[in-house]
């Protein structure tokens, strides 16, 4: 809880904001003129014009009212206590019940200006209330987290089950083909709620998995799967048919895998969905990858790449020609790093062409092509076509085969900069992988500029981070990589709170290593001996590895040893 500022109740809002250093006299004058012209409330004019922030406004109003201001970013709201008010009531009064004090409640208000609302709230909950002020933007985010749709998922799944039972297990396909805006259909309600819940929880994937006695819905959040609901398995065909219809797939074909795309809108956000179905023993398993449009590209600056490595990488991508590779397992953020590179390279005087599978984000000024192997629109075929388009820079989503690798190398030799990804465990293995694909050593030596290898690592929730003493096995694992004094290290973990949905982690960051091709390395790979090359490369890299970057995050309290073990173990494998 924050200490209250000193402001008298009779002091006008604008004057108080100026005295507290939140507002200038010039901007207050501009806002008053706009208020007079439009009739809007002064506080809204100030916030909407970005003259003050929501938090500065809330702090000042709290000082005027003589009540505390509470920063919800550092306040662990108990969802059970908050749900004393329904979601409709909370949003109507812009109020959150923050504490149960036995005979009274402490309530946070985003709009404390109406005494009648406060009296109605007290009557509604049947107890006396004490009030504090919270900012509007923090109120909205917290309400979205507290009143999640997890309970509704189960309710809507039951609705679908009852409808299936009513039809004795037979799905009426004519009903299932109705428009998406038919909000009364239980299947539609269930799917809409699944999508809304997934967006709210920052899920990257939705897994709908039929089992013998239940249907399981799981979300992948920050790389880890979390169970959302278990439902009657008889609703699985209804969900599958609806999703296949939305994706334009053949609902009669249940024996073969299928891929499709769906675009939906939830609130103000548009979601592009890649849908994949696979026949299993108990029905079709569905996985949906969510791509939220309008979020903006992740830049190299906020990717987690260390500053010294970022400078090297940024310098390498400015080369006029050659190959730059980003390696790592599926889901390690390779494409995001390449998009960060394109963001720096994208200029009006540069022709950039990409072939991707899929096109995850649309970038203005760049010609992007979606690979479609069903019609033989492969990476290799697109690369050959691209070379007739007079490009400066080419991005190849992935080098998967010998033909693509050799065309990419030839493109680099003929004056093009080629960016691509490759599946290897670390940076030093990438040239050897190209050798395995049939690219001659001399061609690799003359074209490869550098290799970045990366993983994604979950970050401890900053709101529930706490110190802890690692187990013996965890300490032994750390000592395997670092023989330094560990007694002074502040090891931390997340205990789980409402902010992180009880997980203990919020968000992910990249951990990286980079191999720059030097004259000794070029000479080593020219010999075509990958074992000798890796020996020379590891000597050159020294301690600048993924292991070291990961341990630095552990020692700085940003991630746990257990999370680091999942990344570094993968590198060693």
PDB file of N, CA, C and O in Angstrom, residues 291-315:
ATOM      1  N   UNK A 291      -1.579 -16.516 -33.610  1.00  0.00           N
ATOM      2  CA  UNK A 291      -0.740 -15.396 -34.027  1.00  0.00           C
ATOM      3  C   UNK A 291      -1.574 -14.135 -33.912  1.00  0.00           C
ATOM      4  O   UNK A 291      -2.474 -13.911 -34.723  1.00  0.00           O
ATOM      5  N   UNK A 292      -1.315 -13.345 -32.883  1.00  0.00           N
ATOM      6  CA  UNK A 292      -2.106 -12.140 -32.635  1.00  0.00           C
ATOM      7  C   UNK A 292      -1.545 -11.003 -33.453  1.00  0.00           C
ATOM      8  O   UNK A 292      -0.394 -10.582 -33.257  1.00  0.00           O
ATOM      9  N   UNK A 293      -2.351 -10.497 -34.381  1.00  0.00           N
ATOM     10  CA  UNK A 293      -1.904  -9.417 -35.253  1.00  0.00           C
ATOM     11  C   UNK A 293      -1.959  -8.081 -34.506  1.00  0.00           C
ATOM     12  O   UNK A 293      -2.764  -7.878 -33.611  1.00  0.00           O
ATOM     13  N   UNK A 294      -1.096  -7.160 -34.925  1.00  0.00           N
ATOM     14  CA  UNK A 294      -1.110  -5.817 -34.347  1.00  0.00           C
ATOM     15  C   UNK A 294      -0.251  -5.677 -33.101  1.00  0.00           C
ATOM     16  O   UNK A 294      -0.185  -4.606 -32.512  1.00  0.00           O
ATOM     17  N   UNK A 295       0.438  -6.749 -32.674  1.00  0.00           N
ATOM     18  CA  UNK A 295       1.279  -6.641 -31.494  1.00  0.00           C
ATOM     19  C   UNK A 295       2.616  -5.978 -31.795  1.00  0.00           C
ATOM     20  O   UNK A 295       3.299  -5.519 -30.904  1.00  0.00           O
ATOM     21  N   UNK A 296       2.972  -5.935 -33.064  1.00  0.00           N
ATOM     22  CA  UNK A 296       4.260  -5.349 -33.425  1.00  0.00           C
ATOM     23  C   UNK A 296       5.370  -6.383 -33.345  1.00  0.00           C
ATOM     24  O   UNK A 296       5.275  -7.391 -32.655  1.00  0.00           O
ATOM     25  N   UNK A 297       6.428  -6.124 -34.084  1.00  0.00           N
ATOM     26  CA  UNK A 297       7.542  -7.052 -34.121  1.00  0.00           C
ATOM     27  C   UNK A 297       8.380  -6.932 -32.860  1.00  0.00           C
ATOM     28  O   UNK A 297       8.519  -5.861 -32.272  1.00  0.00           O
ATOM     29  N   UNK A 298       8.954  -8.059 -32.467  1.00  0.00           N
ATOM     30  CA  UNK A 298       9.932  -8.057 -31.389  1.00  0.00           C
ATOM     31  C   UNK A 298      11.268  -7.599 -31.962  1.00  0.00           C
ATOM     32  O   UNK A 298      11.773  -8.183 -32.918  1.00  0.00           O
ATOM     33  N   UNK A 299      11.833  -6.560 -31.423  1.00  0.00           N
ATOM     34  CA  UNK A 299      13.100  -6.045 -31.927  1.00  0.00           C
ATOM     35  C   UNK A 299      14.261  -6.774 -31.260  1.00  0.00           C
ATOM     36  O   UNK A 299      14.097  -7.442 -30.226  1.00  0.00           O
ATOM     37  N   UNK A 300      15.439  -6.646 -31.844  1.00  0.00           N
ATOM     38  CA  UNK A 300      16.618  -7.257 -31.242  1.00  0.00           C
ATOM     39  C   UNK A 300      16.888  -6.668 -29.864  1.00  0.00           C
ATOM     40  O   UNK A 300      17.396  -7.354 -28.972  1.00  0.00           O
ATOM     41  N   UNK A 301      16.519  -5.400 -29.673  1.00  0.00           N
ATOM     42  CA  UNK A 301      16.783  -4.729 -28.397  1.00  0.00           C
ATOM     43  C   UNK A 301      15.977  -5.340 -27.255  1.00  0.00           C
ATOM     44  O   UNK A 301      16.440  -5.357 -26.112  1.00  0.00           O
ATOM     45  N   UNK A 302      14.763  -5.825 -27.524  1.00  0.00           N
ATOM     46  CA  UNK A 302      13.969  -6.393 -26.430  1.00  0.00           C
ATOM     47  C   UNK A 302      13.846  -7.909 -26.510  1.00  0.00           C
ATOM     48  O   UNK A 302      12.961  -8.508 -25.914  1.00  0.00           O
ATOM     49  N   UNK A 303      14.749  -8.538 -27.253  1.00  0.00           N
ATOM     50  CA  UNK A 303      14.715  -9.995 -27.385  1.00  0.00           C
ATOM     51  C   UNK A 303      15.432 -10.700 -26.242  1.00  0.00           C
ATOM     52  O   UNK A 303      15.289 -11.914 -26.078  1.00  0.00           O
ATOM     53  N   UNK A 304      16.208  -9.952 -25.454  1.00  0.00           N
ATOM     54  CA  UNK A 304      17.024 -10.560 -24.406  1.00  0.00           C
ATOM     55  C   UNK A 304      18.452 -10.815 -24.842  1.00  0.00           C
ATOM     56  O   UNK A 304      19.268 -11.287 -24.053  1.00  0.00           O
ATOM     57  N   UNK A 305      18.772 -10.501 -26.094  1.00  0.00           N
ATOM     58  CA  UNK A 305      20.133 -10.717 -26.590  1.00  0.00           C
ATOM     59  C   UNK A 305      21.100  -9.781 -25.867  1.00  0.00           C
ATOM     60  O   UNK A 305      20.857  -8.575 -25.804  1.00  0.00           O
ATOM     61  N   UNK A 306      22.182 -10.319 -25.293  1.00  0.00           N
ATOM     62  CA  UNK A 306      23.153  -9.452 -24.595  1.00  0.00           C
ATOM     63  C   UNK A 306      23.686  -8.364 -25.516  1.00  0.00           C
ATOM     64  O   UNK A 306      23.809  -8.564 -26.727  1.00  0.00           O
ATOM     65  N   UNK A 307      24.022  -7.234 -24.927  1.00  0.00           N
ATOM     66  CA  UNK A 307      24.387  -6.070 -25.734  1.00  0.00           C
ATOM     67  C   UNK A 307      25.598  -6.324 -26.615  1.00  0.00           C
ATOM     68  O   UNK A 307      25.613  -5.941 -27.787  1.00  0.00           O
ATOM     69  N   UNK A 308      26.627  -7.001 -26.075  1.00  0.00           N
ATOM     70  CA  UNK A 308      27.823  -7.225 -26.894  1.00  0.00           C
ATOM     71  C   UNK A 308      27.519  -8.163 -28.058  1.00  0.00           C
ATOM     72  O   UNK A 308      27.985  -7.957 -29.183  1.00  0.00           O
ATOM     73  N   UNK A 309      26.694  -9.195 -27.821  1.00  0.00           N
ATOM     74  CA  UNK A 309      26.322 -10.104 -28.900  1.00  0.00           C
ATOM     75  C   UNK A 309      25.427  -9.402 -29.917  1.00  0.00           C
ATOM     76  O   UNK A 309      25.540  -9.619 -31.119  1.00  0.00           O
ATOM     77  N   UNK A 310      24.543  -8.537 -29.404  1.00  0.00           N
ATOM     78  CA  UNK A 310      23.643  -7.807 -30.316  1.00  0.00           C
ATOM     79  C   UNK A 310      24.433  -6.889 -31.240  1.00  0.00           C
ATOM     80  O   UNK A 310      24.107  -6.750 -32.419  1.00  0.00           O
ATOM     81  N   UNK A 311      25.480  -6.262 -30.717  1.00  0.00           N
ATOM     82  CA  UNK A 311      26.310  -5.406 -31.566  1.00  0.00           C
ATOM     83  C   UNK A 311      26.993  -6.227 -32.653  1.00  0.00           C
ATOM     84  O   UNK A 311      27.058  -5.817 -33.815  1.00  0.00           O
ATOM     85  N   UNK A 312      27.500  -7.406 -32.276  1.00  0.00           N
ATOM     86  CA  UNK A 312      28.149  -8.268 -33.278  1.00  0.00           C
ATOM     87  C   UNK A 312      27.150  -8.720 -34.337  1.00  0.00           C
ATOM     88  O   UNK A 312      27.437  -8.695 -35.539  1.00  0.00           O
ATOM     89  N   UNK A 313      25.970  -9.142 -33.876  1.00  0.00           N
ATOM     90  CA  UNK A 313      24.960  -9.629 -34.815  1.00  0.00           C
ATOM     91  C   UNK A 313      24.489  -8.499 -35.733  1.00  0.00           C
ATOM     92  O   UNK A 313      24.343  -8.693 -36.953  1.00  0.00           O
ATOM     93  N   UNK A 314      24.256  -7.326 -35.172  1.00  0.00           N
ATOM     94  CA  UNK A 314      23.805  -6.181 -35.971  1.00  0.00           C
ATOM     95  C   UNK A 314      24.860  -5.783 -37.002  1.00  0.00           C
ATOM     96  O   UNK A 314      24.525  -5.367 -38.115  1.00  0.00           O
ATOM     97  N   UNK A 315      26.141  -5.933 -36.639  1.00  0.00           N
ATOM     98  CA  UNK A 315      27.185  -5.641 -37.604  1.00  0.00           C
ATOM     99  C   UNK A 315      27.263  -6.684 -38.701  1.00  0.00           C
ATOM    100  O   UNK A 315      27.476  -6.355 -39.878  1.00  0.00           O
TER     101      UNK A 315
END
